[in-house]
Amino acid sequence: MTKDELTEEESLSGKDYLDPPPVKMFEVRELKKWSFYRAVIAEFIATFLFLYVTVLTVIGFKSQTDINAGGGACASVGLLGISWAFGGMIFILVYCTAGISGGHINPAVTFGLFLASKVSLVRAVSYMVAQCLGATCGVGLVKVFQSTYYNRYGGGANMLADGYNVGVGVGAEIIGTFVLVYTVFSATDPKRNARDSHIPVLAPLPIGFSVFMVHLATIPITGTGINPARSFGAAVIYNKQKAWDDQWIFWVGPFVGAAIAAFYHQFVLRAGAMKAYGSVRSQLHELHA
């Protein structure tokens, strides 16, 4: 094989993409940048709009299907419509904020990206606080506009449905969040983007569609959390005992699911563990050489 052929083979087999370097855990320099605060504001507004639209949809569904109030099963958007509302809003808001904050809109997504060293601890905590505040304000605005319906129809709060035990609820939240965070990693994978650069892939679309599909499956079980900010904001404004008793489910489940998704994508699919092992071996070899 000639030298030119070897060079061509190496170029074909080599990386055609660049993995961004891991973000430092304590990147306090971010606090001096306006781009950081702009991203935090974007997360607040996005989560605010997400909860406002989706909780209004849930309350509208319940009021339209209330037989005692003259409603009927065919008079509402149904569970399919609620799922579209959640998935559609995530698609819209991720599309709008991806270039500013990364379009997390969910503490579980932020947690998964933090575990993968894609965001710093400072940014992760700031995002989570902004998301929870935004969600609370969004649900609060719904209550201001629809106070009668809000209290009557549960305020869109996540609670474990009757007939399901805690294990089923936690399992549904773990698997549902795994699907979402796994999709986030896959849709934003630089290797995939480089390989499929000839295909116009729009990352917010699969992310929003994953939210839609998970809601179809888990609304009857937990009302579908997979987003601790969504569950927390609704619980704060609704403020009933049942919502608070079940609140831990909507934090433990999503965080565990996000952690599993981060590990699976980074260390199994992307072979992060083998890369790290290879790096250590090469360094040891250089020391002994």
Short mmCIF file of C-alpha atoms in Angstrom, two decimals:
data_model
loop_
_atom_site.label_atom_id
_atom_site.label_comp_id
_atom_site.label_asym_id
_atom_site.label_seq_id
_atom_site.Cartn_x
_atom_site.Cartn_y
_atom_site.Cartn_z
CA MET A 1 0.00 0.00 0.00
CA THR A 2 1.42 3.35 -1.03
CA LYS A 3 1.86 6.35 1.24
CA ASP A 4 -1.01 8.17 -0.50
CA GLU A 5 -3.32 5.17 0.01
CA LEU A 6 -2.39 5.02 3.69
CA THR A 7 -3.12 8.72 4.12
CA GLU A 8 -6.48 8.32 2.41
CA GLU A 9 -7.40 5.31 4.57
CA GLU A 10 -6.45 7.17 7.74
CA SER A 11 -8.56 10.16 6.72
CA LEU A 12 -11.55 7.94 6.05
CA SER A 13 -11.26 6.04 9.33
CA GLY A 14 -10.34 9.03 11.44
CA LYS A 15 -12.70 11.28 13.37
CA ASP A 16 -14.76 13.63 11.24
CA TYR A 17 -16.09 15.41 14.33
CA LEU A 18 -14.82 16.98 17.52
CA ASP A 19 -16.10 16.16 20.98
CA PRO A 20 -16.31 19.33 23.06
CA PRO A 21 -13.92 19.20 26.04
CA PRO A 22 -15.48 18.36 29.43
CA VAL A 23 -16.72 21.39 31.30
CA LYS A 24 -15.07 22.10 34.64
CA MET A 25 -17.31 21.30 37.58
CA PHE A 26 -16.67 24.59 39.36
CA GLU A 27 -16.54 27.11 36.53
CA VAL A 28 -17.09 30.25 38.61
CA ARG A 29 -15.90 32.49 35.76
CA GLU A 30 -19.33 32.01 34.21
CA LEU A 31 -20.77 34.29 36.86
CA LYS A 32 -18.93 37.21 35.24
CA LYS A 33 -20.47 36.67 31.80
CA TRP A 34 -23.72 38.19 30.55
CA SER A 35 -24.26 35.11 28.36
CA PHE A 36 -24.63 33.05 31.54
CA TYR A 37 -27.36 35.29 32.98
CA ARG A 38 -29.06 35.48 29.60
CA ALA A 39 -29.18 31.67 29.54
CA VAL A 40 -30.64 31.53 33.07
CA ILE A 41 -33.33 34.05 32.09
CA ALA A 42 -34.10 31.99 28.97
CA GLU A 43 -34.59 28.88 31.10
CA PHE A 44 -36.91 30.78 33.46
CA ILE A 45 -39.08 32.18 30.65
CA ALA A 46 -39.18 28.89 28.74
CA THR A 47 -40.30 26.90 31.79
CA PHE A 48 -42.79 29.65 32.65
CA LEU A 49 -44.40 29.40 29.19
CA PHE A 50 -44.25 25.60 29.24
CA LEU A 51 -46.22 25.32 32.48
CA TYR A 52 -48.67 28.07 31.56
CA VAL A 53 -49.75 26.42 28.30
CA THR A 54 -49.68 22.80 29.46
CA VAL A 55 -51.47 23.28 32.79
CA LEU A 56 -54.16 25.32 31.04
CA THR A 57 -54.57 22.39 28.64
CA VAL A 58 -54.90 19.88 31.49
CA ILE A 59 -57.49 22.00 33.31
CA GLY A 60 -59.41 22.58 30.08
CA PHE A 61 -59.48 18.85 29.44
CA LYS A 62 -60.84 18.09 32.91
CA SER A 63 -63.48 20.83 32.77
CA GLN A 64 -64.69 19.75 29.32
CA THR A 65 -64.98 16.10 30.38
CA ASP A 66 -66.75 16.85 33.67
CA ILE A 67 -70.17 15.25 33.26
CA ASN A 68 -71.52 17.13 36.28
CA ALA A 69 -70.72 20.41 34.54
CA GLY A 70 -72.37 19.39 31.28
CA GLY A 71 -69.21 18.07 29.62
CA GLY A 72 -68.57 14.86 27.79
CA ALA A 73 -65.75 12.58 26.67
CA CYS A 74 -65.92 13.83 23.09
CA ALA A 75 -65.89 17.51 24.03
CA SER A 76 -62.20 17.74 24.91
CA VAL A 77 -58.78 17.33 23.38
CA GLY A 78 -58.38 14.02 25.27
CA LEU A 79 -55.18 12.45 26.51
CA LEU A 80 -53.80 12.61 22.99
CA GLY A 81 -54.27 16.37 22.94
CA ILE A 82 -52.62 16.79 26.36
CA SER A 83 -49.65 14.75 25.16
CA TRP A 84 -49.37 16.92 22.07
CA ALA A 85 -49.49 20.05 24.21
CA PHE A 86 -46.55 18.90 26.33
CA GLY A 87 -44.52 17.53 23.42
CA GLY A 88 -45.34 20.45 21.15
CA MET A 89 -44.36 23.06 23.71
CA ILE A 90 -41.06 21.30 24.37
CA PHE A 91 -40.38 21.25 20.62
CA ILE A 92 -41.14 24.97 20.31
CA LEU A 93 -39.24 26.06 23.41
CA VAL A 94 -36.16 23.90 22.80
CA TYR A 95 -36.04 25.28 19.27
CA CYS A 96 -36.23 28.86 20.62
CA THR A 97 -33.71 28.50 23.44
CA ALA A 98 -31.22 25.88 22.23
CA GLY A 99 -28.80 28.50 20.98
CA ILE A 100 -29.00 30.52 24.20
CA SER A 101 -29.17 28.09 27.11
CA GLY A 102 -29.15 24.69 25.44
CA GLY A 103 -32.93 24.41 25.86
CA HIS A 104 -33.00 22.24 28.97
CA ILE A 105 -36.36 23.37 30.47
CA ASN A 106 -36.11 20.44 32.86
CA PRO A 107 -33.90 19.84 35.94
CA ALA A 108 -33.57 16.16 35.00
CA VAL A 109 -32.11 17.08 31.60
CA THR A 110 -29.77 19.55 33.29
CA PHE A 111 -28.73 16.88 35.80
CA GLY A 112 -28.00 14.36 33.06
CA LEU A 113 -25.89 16.86 31.13
CA PHE A 114 -24.07 17.80 34.33
CA LEU A 115 -23.17 14.15 34.97
CA ALA A 116 -21.81 14.00 31.42
CA SER A 117 -19.62 17.07 32.13
CA LYS A 118 -21.48 19.17 29.57
CA VAL A 119 -22.51 21.87 32.04
CA SER A 120 -20.79 23.12 35.19
CA LEU A 121 -22.19 22.77 38.70
CA VAL A 122 -22.73 26.54 38.85
CA ARG A 123 -24.77 26.52 35.64
CA ALA A 124 -26.65 23.35 36.57
CA VAL A 125 -27.79 24.69 39.95
CA SER A 126 -28.68 28.08 38.45
CA TYR A 127 -30.71 26.43 35.68
CA MET A 128 -32.60 24.24 38.15
CA VAL A 129 -33.51 27.18 40.36
CA ALA A 130 -34.63 29.22 37.34
CA GLN A 131 -36.66 26.29 36.01
CA CYS A 132 -38.46 25.74 39.33
CA LEU A 133 -39.18 29.46 39.71
CA GLY A 134 -40.40 29.70 36.13
CA ALA A 135 -42.67 26.69 36.56
CA THR A 136 -44.14 28.09 39.78
CA CYS A 137 -44.82 31.47 38.16
CA GLY A 138 -46.37 29.81 35.09
CA VAL A 139 -48.81 27.78 37.18
CA GLY A 140 -49.46 30.83 39.36
CA LEU A 141 -50.57 32.78 36.29
CA VAL A 142 -52.93 29.96 35.36
CA LYS A 143 -54.50 30.17 38.82
CA VAL A 144 -54.90 33.94 38.49
CA PHE A 145 -56.74 33.57 35.17
CA GLN A 146 -58.69 30.40 35.99
CA SER A 147 -59.00 30.35 39.79
CA THR A 148 -62.37 28.56 39.91
CA TYR A 149 -61.46 25.86 37.42
CA TYR A 150 -57.93 25.59 38.83
CA ASN A 151 -59.03 24.59 42.32
CA ARG A 152 -61.88 22.41 41.10
CA TYR A 153 -59.79 20.34 38.70
CA GLY A 154 -56.59 19.75 40.62
CA GLY A 155 -54.35 22.51 39.30
CA GLY A 156 -52.50 20.21 36.93
CA ALA A 157 -50.57 18.76 39.88
CA ASN A 158 -48.81 15.42 39.46
CA MET A 159 -50.06 12.71 41.80
CA LEU A 160 -49.91 8.93 41.80
CA ALA A 161 -53.20 7.65 40.40
CA ASP A 162 -55.45 5.37 42.42
CA GLY A 163 -54.77 1.69 41.86
CA TYR A 164 -51.01 2.10 41.33
CA ASN A 165 -48.40 1.51 44.01
CA VAL A 166 -45.35 3.66 44.65
CA GLY A 167 -43.00 1.24 42.87
CA VAL A 168 -45.00 1.48 39.65
CA GLY A 169 -45.05 5.27 39.87
CA VAL A 170 -41.30 5.57 40.46
CA GLY A 171 -40.60 3.04 37.70
CA ALA A 172 -42.77 4.96 35.24
CA GLU A 173 -40.91 8.18 36.04
CA ILE A 174 -37.49 6.51 35.74
CA ILE A 175 -38.23 4.91 32.37
CA GLY A 176 -40.02 7.97 31.02
CA THR A 177 -37.16 10.28 31.95
CA PHE A 178 -34.64 7.80 30.57
CA VAL A 179 -36.39 7.97 27.19
CA LEU A 180 -36.33 11.78 27.25
CA VAL A 181 -32.72 12.27 28.38
CA TYR A 182 -31.45 9.48 26.12
CA THR A 183 -33.14 11.28 23.21
CA VAL A 184 -31.51 14.57 24.24
CA PHE A 185 -28.06 12.98 24.22
CA SER A 186 -28.67 11.25 20.90
CA ALA A 187 -30.13 14.30 19.18
CA THR A 188 -27.22 16.52 20.25
CA ASP A 189 -24.43 13.97 19.74
CA PRO A 190 -21.64 15.62 17.69
CA LYS A 191 -20.73 12.25 16.17
CA ARG A 192 -24.26 11.76 14.85
CA ASN A 193 -24.41 15.34 13.59
CA ALA A 194 -21.17 14.88 11.68
CA ARG A 195 -22.16 11.50 10.22
CA ASP A 196 -25.64 12.67 9.22
CA SER A 197 -24.61 16.17 8.15
CA HIS A 198 -26.25 15.60 4.77
CA ILE A 199 -29.61 15.06 6.48
CA PRO A 200 -31.38 18.16 7.88
CA VAL A 201 -31.87 16.82 11.42
CA LEU A 202 -33.73 19.21 13.73
CA ALA A 203 -32.81 18.24 17.31
CA PRO A 204 -35.89 19.78 19.03
CA LEU A 205 -38.21 17.56 16.98
CA PRO A 206 -37.16 14.14 18.41
CA ILE A 207 -36.91 15.68 21.89
CA GLY A 208 -40.46 17.02 21.72
CA PHE A 209 -41.72 13.79 20.19
CA SER A 210 -40.16 11.75 23.01
CA VAL A 211 -42.08 13.89 25.53
CA PHE A 212 -45.27 13.28 23.55
CA MET A 213 -44.78 9.50 23.52
CA VAL A 214 -43.92 9.27 27.22
CA HIS A 215 -47.04 11.26 28.14
CA LEU A 216 -49.22 8.86 26.17
CA ALA A 217 -47.84 5.98 28.23
CA THR A 218 -47.68 7.45 31.73
CA ILE A 219 -50.46 10.04 32.09
CA PRO A 220 -52.78 7.36 33.53
CA ILE A 221 -50.15 6.41 36.16
CA THR A 222 -48.62 9.62 37.48
CA GLY A 223 -50.00 12.33 35.22
CA THR A 224 -46.46 12.22 33.76
CA GLY A 225 -43.82 14.19 35.55
CA ILE A 226 -40.41 13.44 33.95
CA ASN A 227 -39.69 17.08 34.83
CA PRO A 228 -39.19 17.95 38.52
CA ALA A 229 -39.76 21.67 37.87
CA ARG A 230 -43.14 20.93 36.29
CA SER A 231 -44.20 18.81 39.27
CA PHE A 232 -42.76 21.22 41.85
CA GLY A 233 -44.35 24.34 40.38
CA ALA A 234 -47.78 22.73 40.20
CA ALA A 235 -47.48 21.41 43.78
CA VAL A 236 -46.46 24.81 45.17
CA ILE A 237 -49.47 26.62 43.71
CA TYR A 238 -52.00 23.81 44.25
CA ASN A 239 -50.60 23.17 47.76
CA LYS A 240 -52.63 20.09 48.72
CA GLN A 241 -51.39 17.27 50.92
CA LYS A 242 -51.61 14.55 48.26
CA ALA A 243 -49.47 16.55 45.84
CA TRP A 244 -46.78 17.04 48.49
CA ASP A 245 -46.92 13.43 49.70
CA ASP A 246 -46.14 12.19 46.17
CA GLN A 247 -43.67 14.95 45.33
CA TRP A 248 -40.57 12.84 46.03
CA ILE A 249 -41.59 10.43 43.27
CA PHE A 250 -41.25 13.23 40.74
CA TRP A 251 -37.72 14.06 41.85
CA VAL A 252 -36.22 10.65 42.58
CA GLY A 253 -37.64 9.00 39.46
CA PRO A 254 -36.50 11.65 36.94
CA PHE A 255 -33.06 12.07 38.49
CA VAL A 256 -32.42 8.32 38.51
CA GLY A 257 -33.67 8.02 34.93
CA ALA A 258 -31.45 10.91 33.83
CA ALA A 259 -28.41 9.38 35.53
CA ILE A 260 -28.97 6.01 33.83
CA ALA A 261 -29.41 7.70 30.43
CA ALA A 262 -26.22 9.74 30.88
CA PHE A 263 -24.24 6.64 31.87
CA TYR A 264 -25.69 4.54 29.03
CA HIS A 265 -24.99 7.10 26.34
CA GLN A 266 -21.57 8.27 27.52
CA PHE A 267 -20.02 5.01 28.71
CA VAL A 268 -21.80 2.33 26.68
CA LEU A 269 -22.78 3.83 23.34
CA ARG A 270 -19.94 6.35 23.16
CA ALA A 271 -17.49 3.99 24.92
CA GLY A 272 -16.40 6.70 27.32
CA ALA A 273 -15.09 4.17 29.82
CA MET A 274 -12.87 2.50 27.21
CA LYS A 275 -11.57 5.88 26.04
CA ALA A 276 -10.70 6.83 29.59
CA TYR A 277 -9.03 3.45 30.14
CA GLY A 278 -7.05 3.84 26.93
CA SER A 279 -5.94 7.32 27.93
CA VAL A 280 -4.70 6.05 31.31
CA ARG A 281 -2.83 3.15 29.67
CA SER A 282 -1.11 5.45 27.20
CA GLN A 283 -0.03 7.79 30.00
CA LEU A 284 1.35 4.87 32.03
CA HIS A 285 3.16 3.56 28.95
CA GLU A 286 4.80 6.95 28.44
CA LEU A 287 5.93 7.02 32.05
CA HIS A 288 7.58 3.59 31.81
CA ALA A 289 9.09 4.23 28.38
#
